[in-house]
C-alpha cells in the first residue's frame, strides 16, 4: 500500500504535468533560454571540465539538447544517463559522432559503446526533476534512479526549475537528494 508521501508525490506530479501542458511552445523556449543562461553563468559550470547533464523529455523537462551541444562545443566533456535494470543508472559520455539511442518514455541516451564515466570523473551534475521546491529538494519521476546515483556523488549539484512549477515545499523522504543551486528563469537559489 502506498504511503501518504507517495500519494502526495503522485498528485503533485499530475498537477505539474497539467501546468506544463498549459505552456505554449514559445513560453517553453523562452523559459529554456532563461534557465540555460542562468546555468551557464554559474562559476561552477564555467570551471567544470566534466558535466553530467540529461537529455530533456519534450514537454516535461527543459530541452537540454541545445545545452548539451553548447557545452560540448565549448570543450566540456558531457555525460548523459543510461538506465540499467533494477532502477540503476550509469553515466556515458555523449559524443557528437555517436547518435543517442531512443528508449522508453521518450528518453534518449548514449549507447553502451560510449565511454563510461564514474562519479569521480564528474565535476558537476545537472539533476532533472518534475519540479523543485525553494529548499532545493526535487520531485523526481518516481524511479529513484538519481537518488541512488547521487548517494555516490560528492560534487556540485544544480537543478533547473520553471518558475511556473516551483513549489514552496515538495513531499520528501530521507533518501531524497537536494541540489546545491537551483536556477529558475529569474532566480538563482543557493543551499
Short mmCIF file of C-alpha atoms in Angstrom, two decimals:
data_model
loop_
_atom_site.label_atom_id
_atom_site.label_comp_id
_atom_site.label_asym_id
_atom_site.label_seq_id
_atom_site.Cartn_x
_atom_site.Cartn_y
_atom_site.Cartn_z
CA UNK A 1 0.00 0.00 0.00
CA UNK A 2 1.46 3.38 -0.99
CA UNK A 3 2.44 5.76 1.82
CA UNK A 4 0.88 9.19 2.26
CA UNK A 5 4.07 10.80 0.91
CA UNK A 6 4.00 8.54 -2.16
CA UNK A 7 0.39 9.60 -2.81
CA UNK A 8 1.30 13.29 -2.32
CA UNK A 9 4.18 12.92 -4.80
CA UNK A 10 1.92 11.23 -7.34
CA UNK A 11 -0.69 14.01 -7.04
CA UNK A 12 1.96 16.73 -7.36
CA UNK A 13 3.43 15.04 -10.46
CA UNK A 14 -0.03 15.09 -12.06
CA UNK A 15 -0.57 18.75 -11.11
CA UNK A 16 2.81 19.82 -12.53
CA UNK A 17 2.22 17.90 -15.78
CA UNK A 18 -1.07 19.78 -16.18
CA UNK A 19 0.65 23.14 -15.53
CA UNK A 20 3.40 22.38 -18.04
CA UNK A 21 0.94 21.22 -20.69
CA UNK A 22 -0.73 24.65 -20.48
CA UNK A 23 2.51 26.37 -21.54
CA UNK A 24 2.89 27.24 -25.24
CA UNK A 25 5.95 26.09 -27.21
CA UNK A 26 7.12 29.73 -27.28
CA UNK A 27 6.79 30.03 -23.49
CA UNK A 28 8.78 26.80 -23.11
CA UNK A 29 11.50 28.05 -25.45
CA UNK A 30 11.80 31.37 -23.62
CA UNK A 31 11.86 29.57 -20.28
CA UNK A 32 14.62 27.24 -21.53
CA UNK A 33 16.72 30.19 -22.73
CA UNK A 34 16.49 31.91 -19.34
CA UNK A 35 17.24 28.67 -17.45
CA UNK A 36 20.28 27.91 -19.63
CA UNK A 37 21.60 31.48 -19.32
CA UNK A 38 21.43 31.20 -15.52
CA UNK A 39 23.07 27.77 -15.58
CA UNK A 40 25.92 28.80 -17.87
CA UNK A 41 26.62 31.89 -15.71
CA UNK A 42 27.43 29.75 -12.66
CA UNK A 43 31.17 29.84 -11.84
CA UNK A 44 30.99 26.11 -11.03
CA UNK A 45 29.74 25.40 -14.56
CA UNK A 46 32.45 27.57 -16.09
CA UNK A 47 35.14 25.78 -14.03
CA UNK A 48 33.80 22.25 -14.60
CA UNK A 49 35.63 20.03 -17.06
CA UNK A 50 33.05 17.21 -16.98
CA UNK A 51 29.32 17.79 -16.56
CA UNK A 52 26.68 15.10 -16.10
CA UNK A 53 23.61 16.54 -17.85
CA UNK A 54 20.36 14.98 -19.06
CA UNK A 55 18.56 14.85 -22.38
CA UNK A 56 15.24 16.57 -21.61
CA UNK A 57 11.96 14.81 -22.26
CA UNK A 58 9.87 17.06 -24.57
CA UNK A 59 7.07 18.83 -22.71
CA UNK A 60 8.23 17.56 -19.33
CA UNK A 61 11.74 18.95 -18.94
CA UNK A 62 13.84 21.75 -20.41
CA UNK A 63 15.04 20.97 -23.95
CA UNK A 64 18.63 20.35 -22.91
CA UNK A 65 19.72 19.11 -26.35
CA UNK A 66 20.83 22.65 -27.18
CA UNK A 67 22.59 22.98 -23.83
CA UNK A 68 24.47 19.68 -24.31
CA UNK A 69 25.57 20.77 -27.79
CA UNK A 70 26.71 24.16 -26.45
CA UNK A 71 28.71 22.61 -23.59
CA UNK A 72 30.33 20.05 -25.88
CA UNK A 73 31.14 22.75 -28.43
CA UNK A 74 32.86 24.77 -25.69
CA UNK A 75 35.20 21.97 -24.68
CA UNK A 76 33.26 20.39 -21.82
CA UNK A 77 33.00 16.63 -21.53
CA UNK A 78 29.29 15.89 -21.13
CA UNK A 79 27.88 12.71 -19.69
CA UNK A 80 24.29 11.56 -20.07
CA UNK A 81 22.39 8.92 -18.10
CA UNK A 82 21.91 5.39 -19.33
CA UNK A 83 19.25 3.40 -17.49
CA UNK A 84 20.08 -0.10 -16.30
CA UNK A 85 17.95 -2.92 -14.89
CA UNK A 86 16.70 -2.76 -11.29
CA UNK A 87 16.46 1.07 -11.26
CA UNK A 88 20.20 1.55 -11.61
CA UNK A 89 21.88 4.12 -13.81
CA UNK A 90 25.29 4.76 -15.31
CA UNK A 91 26.76 7.82 -16.97
CA UNK A 92 28.13 7.58 -20.52
CA UNK A 93 29.99 10.35 -22.30
CA UNK A 94 27.99 11.99 -25.06
CA UNK A 95 29.99 12.07 -28.28
CA UNK A 96 28.84 14.13 -31.28
CA UNK A 97 29.75 11.33 -33.71
CA UNK A 98 27.64 8.73 -31.87
CA UNK A 99 23.87 9.19 -32.05
CA UNK A 100 21.73 8.72 -28.97
CA UNK A 101 19.51 5.66 -28.70
CA UNK A 102 15.78 6.16 -28.17
CA UNK A 103 14.44 4.10 -25.27
CA UNK A 104 11.13 4.05 -23.39
CA UNK A 105 9.12 7.11 -22.23
CA UNK A 106 10.61 9.38 -24.92
CA UNK A 107 14.06 9.19 -23.35
CA UNK A 108 17.23 9.25 -25.45
CA UNK A 109 20.51 8.01 -24.03
CA UNK A 110 24.06 7.18 -25.13
CA UNK A 111 24.71 3.66 -26.31
CA UNK A 112 26.88 1.14 -24.45
CA UNK A 113 29.74 1.95 -26.88
CA UNK A 114 30.17 5.44 -25.38
CA UNK A 115 32.84 5.85 -22.65
CA UNK A 116 31.68 5.14 -19.11
CA UNK A 117 32.13 7.96 -16.56
CA UNK A 118 32.40 7.27 -12.83
CA UNK A 119 31.08 9.73 -10.23
CA UNK A 120 34.73 10.64 -9.51
CA UNK A 121 35.17 11.75 -13.15
CA UNK A 122 32.32 14.27 -12.88
CA UNK A 123 32.66 17.82 -11.54
CA UNK A 124 29.01 18.87 -11.68
CA UNK A 125 25.64 17.22 -12.20
CA UNK A 126 22.54 18.85 -13.66
CA UNK A 127 19.78 16.97 -11.85
CA UNK A 128 16.43 16.55 -13.66
CA UNK A 129 13.12 16.80 -11.84
CA UNK A 130 9.40 17.13 -12.32
CA UNK A 131 9.77 20.23 -10.12
CA UNK A 132 11.76 21.62 -7.20
CA UNK A 133 10.98 23.49 -4.01
CA UNK A 134 12.54 26.59 -2.51
CA UNK A 135 14.77 24.45 -0.26
CA UNK A 136 16.44 22.69 -3.21
CA UNK A 137 14.56 19.41 -2.93
CA UNK A 138 13.28 17.79 -6.09
CA UNK A 139 10.30 15.78 -7.05
CA UNK A 140 11.65 13.13 -9.39
CA UNK A 141 9.78 10.98 -11.85
CA UNK A 142 9.40 8.16 -9.32
CA UNK A 143 12.01 5.61 -10.37
CA UNK A 144 14.67 6.56 -7.80
CA UNK A 145 17.48 6.39 -10.39
CA UNK A 146 19.01 9.74 -9.49
CA UNK A 147 18.58 9.39 -5.72
CA UNK A 148 20.53 6.11 -5.87
CA UNK A 149 23.23 7.56 -8.12
CA UNK A 150 23.59 10.78 -6.09
CA UNK A 151 24.36 8.74 -2.95
CA UNK A 152 27.82 8.13 -4.52
CA UNK A 153 28.42 11.66 -5.85
CA UNK A 154 30.22 14.29 -3.77
CA UNK A 155 30.44 17.01 -6.44
CA UNK A 156 28.32 20.07 -7.18
CA UNK A 157 24.59 19.62 -7.94
CA UNK A 158 22.43 22.03 -9.93
CA UNK A 159 18.70 21.96 -10.66
CA UNK A 160 16.64 23.79 -13.27
CA UNK A 161 13.01 24.59 -12.50
CA UNK A 162 10.48 26.62 -14.41
CA UNK A 163 9.06 29.35 -12.13
CA UNK A 164 5.54 28.21 -13.06
CA UNK A 165 6.09 24.90 -11.21
CA UNK A 166 8.46 25.97 -8.40
CA UNK A 167 6.91 24.77 -5.14
CA UNK A 168 7.17 26.14 -1.61
CA UNK A 169 7.71 22.58 -0.45
CA UNK A 170 7.70 19.17 -2.13
CA UNK A 171 6.99 15.99 -0.16
CA UNK A 172 10.33 14.42 0.81
CA UNK A 173 11.64 11.22 2.29
CA UNK A 174 15.04 10.52 3.88
CA UNK A 175 16.55 9.26 0.59
CA UNK A 176 15.55 12.37 -1.41
CA UNK A 177 18.61 14.31 -2.56
CA UNK A 178 18.90 18.09 -2.64
CA UNK A 179 20.80 20.33 -5.07
CA UNK A 180 23.40 22.97 -4.17
CA UNK A 181 21.95 25.59 -6.53
CA UNK A 182 18.51 25.89 -8.11
CA UNK A 183 18.07 28.03 -11.23
CA UNK A 184 14.70 29.42 -12.33
CA UNK A 185 14.10 31.93 -15.11
CA UNK A 186 14.50 34.81 -12.62
CA UNK A 187 16.33 33.43 -9.57
CA UNK A 188 19.42 31.53 -8.51
CA UNK A 189 18.86 29.92 -5.11
CA UNK A 190 21.85 28.52 -3.17
CA UNK A 191 21.62 25.96 -0.38
#
